[in-house]
């Protein structure tokens, strides 16, 4: 059984994961509107992954005899300056999510909630991967700049994510 504090914190994380999905979907819409379908595809896949994360938390609460309470999701940003700006914001957001996961883990440790600690190990590893993936794309964008030809090539590469 989850404590009330742990249940409330995980319910907050469900909201945060769904916000992430919403934000990445907004970024996909931005890329669609700027003629970068590969970037849009990458962000759509990222959005779908965030929904899966939310559902992992959702199912965990239910499995532990808790009650999921869904919270309101704020509107994500819709305007961006450039692909680089999008990935800078994505990287910052993933770092924030990493902090939220670490906070959940610290609460689980404080409460001697070993089951939640074990479940959170997957998310801790996932966040290392998330930050690395976004960091690599951001590094590429910083190297190539905003040159059309380079963006087209990167767009094609990022579009492969959905077909993996």
GROMACS .gro file of C-alpha atoms in nm:
model
  164
    1UNK     CA    1   0.000   0.000   0.000
    2UNK     CA    2   0.123   0.345  -0.088
    3UNK     CA    3   0.134   0.617   0.173
    4UNK     CA    4  -0.081   0.922   0.107
    5UNK     CA    5   0.232   1.131   0.049
    6UNK     CA    6   0.372   0.883  -0.204
    7UNK     CA    7   0.037   0.847  -0.380
    8UNK     CA    8   0.001   1.227  -0.405
    9UNK     CA    9   0.356   1.263  -0.536
   10UNK     CA   10   0.306   0.994  -0.801
   11UNK     CA   11  -0.026   1.149  -0.903
   12UNK     CA   12   0.165   1.474  -0.953
   13UNK     CA   13   0.420   1.286  -1.163
   14UNK     CA   14   0.142   1.144  -1.380
   15UNK     CA   15   0.036   1.503  -1.451
   16UNK     CA   16   0.396   1.601  -1.522
   17UNK     CA   17   0.447   1.310  -1.764
   18UNK     CA   18   0.124   1.398  -1.945
   19UNK     CA   19   0.234   1.762  -1.960
   20UNK     CA   20   0.558   1.640  -2.119
   21UNK     CA   21   0.356   1.453  -2.379
   22UNK     CA   22   0.146   1.762  -2.443
   23UNK     CA   23   0.454   1.982  -2.473
   24UNK     CA   24   0.624   1.746  -2.719
   25UNK     CA   25   0.305   1.729  -2.923
   26UNK     CA   26   0.306   2.110  -2.935
   27UNK     CA   27   0.665   2.097  -3.055
   28UNK     CA   28   0.563   1.843  -3.322
   29UNK     CA   29   0.296   2.087  -3.439
   30UNK     CA   30   0.557   2.363  -3.459
   31UNK     CA   31   0.784   2.142  -3.671
   32UNK     CA   32   0.491   2.042  -3.894
   33UNK     CA   33   0.418   2.410  -3.951
   34UNK     CA   34   0.780   2.485  -4.042
   35UNK     CA   35   0.818   2.205  -4.297
   36UNK     CA   36   1.034   1.972  -4.089
   37UNK     CA   37   0.838   1.645  -4.085
   38UNK     CA   38   1.128   1.439  -3.948
   39UNK     CA   39   1.164   1.667  -3.647
   40UNK     CA   40   0.784   1.650  -3.606
   41UNK     CA   41   0.792   1.270  -3.621
   42UNK     CA   42   1.065   1.258  -3.357
   43UNK     CA   43   0.860   1.481  -3.127
   44UNK     CA   44   0.544   1.275  -3.184
   45UNK     CA   45   0.734   0.961  -3.086
   46UNK     CA   46   0.864   1.145  -2.780
   47UNK     CA   47   0.508   1.247  -2.690
   48UNK     CA   48   0.386   0.889  -2.718
   49UNK     CA   49   0.671   0.773  -2.496
   50UNK     CA   50   0.573   1.024  -2.229
   51UNK     CA   51   0.216   0.893  -2.231
   52UNK     CA   52   0.360   0.544  -2.177
   53UNK     CA   53   0.556   0.679  -1.880
   54UNK     CA   54   0.241   0.832  -1.733
   55UNK     CA   55   0.062   0.500  -1.772
   56UNK     CA   56   0.345   0.315  -1.594
   57UNK     CA   57   0.289   0.543  -1.296
   58UNK     CA   58  -0.089   0.511  -1.332
   59UNK     CA   59  -0.072   0.131  -1.331
   60UNK     CA   60   0.175   0.129  -1.043
   61UNK     CA   61  -0.060   0.329  -0.820
   62UNK     CA   62  -0.344   0.093  -0.904
   63UNK     CA   63  -0.127  -0.217  -0.840
   64UNK     CA   64  -0.030  -0.082  -0.500
   65UNK     CA   65  -0.394  -0.032  -0.398
   66UNK     CA   66  -0.385   0.344  -0.441
   67UNK     CA   67  -0.614   0.586  -0.614
   68UNK     CA   68  -0.511   0.776  -0.924
   69UNK     CA   69  -0.629   1.136  -0.923
   70UNK     CA   70  -0.575   1.322  -1.247
   71UNK     CA   71  -0.478   1.687  -1.223
   72UNK     CA   72  -0.519   1.970  -1.472
   73UNK     CA   73  -0.248   2.002  -1.735
   74UNK     CA   74  -0.129   2.351  -1.821
   75UNK     CA   75  -0.106   2.475  -2.177
   76UNK     CA   76   0.236   2.412  -2.331
   77UNK     CA   77   0.430   2.673  -2.527
   78UNK     CA   78   0.335   2.692  -2.894
   79UNK     CA   79   0.591   2.935  -3.038
   80UNK     CA   80   0.960   2.863  -3.079
   81UNK     CA   81   1.245   3.054  -3.238
   82UNK     CA   82   1.415   2.766  -3.418
   83UNK     CA   83   1.483   2.392  -3.406
   84UNK     CA   84   1.775   2.463  -3.175
   85UNK     CA   85   1.546   2.660  -2.942
   86UNK     CA   86   1.307   2.364  -2.933
   87UNK     CA   87   1.582   2.121  -2.837
   88UNK     CA   88   1.728   2.360  -2.579
   89UNK     CA   89   1.385   2.375  -2.417
   90UNK     CA   90   1.352   1.997  -2.451
   91UNK     CA   91   1.686   1.942  -2.277
   92UNK     CA   92   1.594   2.182  -1.995
   93UNK     CA   93   1.261   2.005  -1.957
   94UNK     CA   94   1.422   1.660  -1.942
   95UNK     CA   95   1.659   1.786  -1.672
   96UNK     CA   96   1.356   1.910  -1.477
   97UNK     CA   97   1.186   1.571  -1.514
   98UNK     CA   98   1.504   1.403  -1.392
   99UNK     CA   99   1.487   1.620  -1.080
  100UNK     CA  100   1.122   1.525  -1.026
  101UNK     CA  101   1.207   1.155  -1.052
  102UNK     CA  102   1.492   1.202  -0.805
  103UNK     CA  103   1.253   1.378  -0.566
  104UNK     CA  104   1.013   1.084  -0.589
  105UNK     CA  105   1.298   0.844  -0.519
  106UNK     CA  106   1.409   1.049  -0.217
  107UNK     CA  107   1.053   1.035  -0.081
  108UNK     CA  108   1.042   0.659  -0.135
  109UNK     CA  109   1.371   0.624   0.055
  110UNK     CA  110   1.245   0.845   0.339
  111UNK     CA  111   0.934   0.628   0.365
  112UNK     CA  112   1.119   0.295   0.337
  113UNK     CA  113   0.898   0.223   0.034
  114UNK     CA  114   1.114  -0.038  -0.136
  115UNK     CA  115   0.860  -0.128  -0.404
  116UNK     CA  116   0.845   0.230  -0.526
  117UNK     CA  117   1.224   0.257  -0.515
  118UNK     CA  118   1.255  -0.049  -0.739
  119UNK     CA  119   0.998   0.086  -0.986
  120UNK     CA  120   1.174   0.424  -0.996
  121UNK     CA  121   1.505   0.265  -1.095
  122UNK     CA  122   1.362   0.216  -1.444
  123UNK     CA  123   1.271   0.585  -1.464
  124UNK     CA  124   1.613   0.693  -1.337
  125UNK     CA  125   1.781   0.492  -1.613
  126UNK     CA  126   1.530   0.619  -1.867
  127UNK     CA  127   1.608   0.982  -1.778
  128UNK     CA  128   1.980   0.925  -1.833
  129UNK     CA  129   1.892   0.799  -2.182
  130UNK     CA  130   1.645   1.083  -2.247
  131UNK     CA  131   1.894   1.353  -2.155
  132UNK     CA  132   2.168   1.188  -2.362
  133UNK     CA  133   1.948   1.156  -2.672
  134UNK     CA  134   1.839   1.519  -2.659
  135UNK     CA  135   2.192   1.635  -2.579
  136UNK     CA  136   2.327   1.459  -2.888
  137UNK     CA  137   2.068   1.625  -3.112
  138UNK     CA  138   2.139   1.962  -2.951
  139UNK     CA  139   2.513   1.912  -3.005
  140UNK     CA  140   2.448   1.836  -3.372
  141UNK     CA  141   2.230   2.146  -3.409
  142UNK     CA  142   2.501   2.358  -3.247
  143UNK     CA  143   2.764   2.219  -3.487
  144UNK     CA  144   2.562   2.258  -3.808
  145UNK     CA  145   2.377   2.576  -3.720
  146UNK     CA  146   2.055   2.665  -3.895
  147UNK     CA  147   2.177   2.593  -4.249
  148UNK     CA  148   1.894   2.461  -4.466
  149UNK     CA  149   2.090   2.170  -4.612
  150UNK     CA  150   2.209   2.053  -4.268
  151UNK     CA  151   1.857   2.083  -4.124
  152UNK     CA  152   1.715   1.878  -4.413
  153UNK     CA  153   1.969   1.602  -4.350
  154UNK     CA  154   1.902   1.604  -3.975
  155UNK     CA  155   1.528   1.611  -4.046
  156UNK     CA  156   1.563   1.289  -4.247
  157UNK     CA  157   1.768   1.127  -3.972
  158UNK     CA  158   1.523   1.223  -3.695
  159UNK     CA  159   1.232   1.101  -3.908
  160UNK     CA  160   1.375   0.748  -3.884
  161UNK     CA  161   1.283   0.727  -3.514
  162UNK     CA  162   0.925   0.627  -3.585
  163UNK     CA  163   1.034   0.351  -3.821
  164UNK     CA  164   1.287   0.184  -3.586
   0.00000   0.00000   0.00000
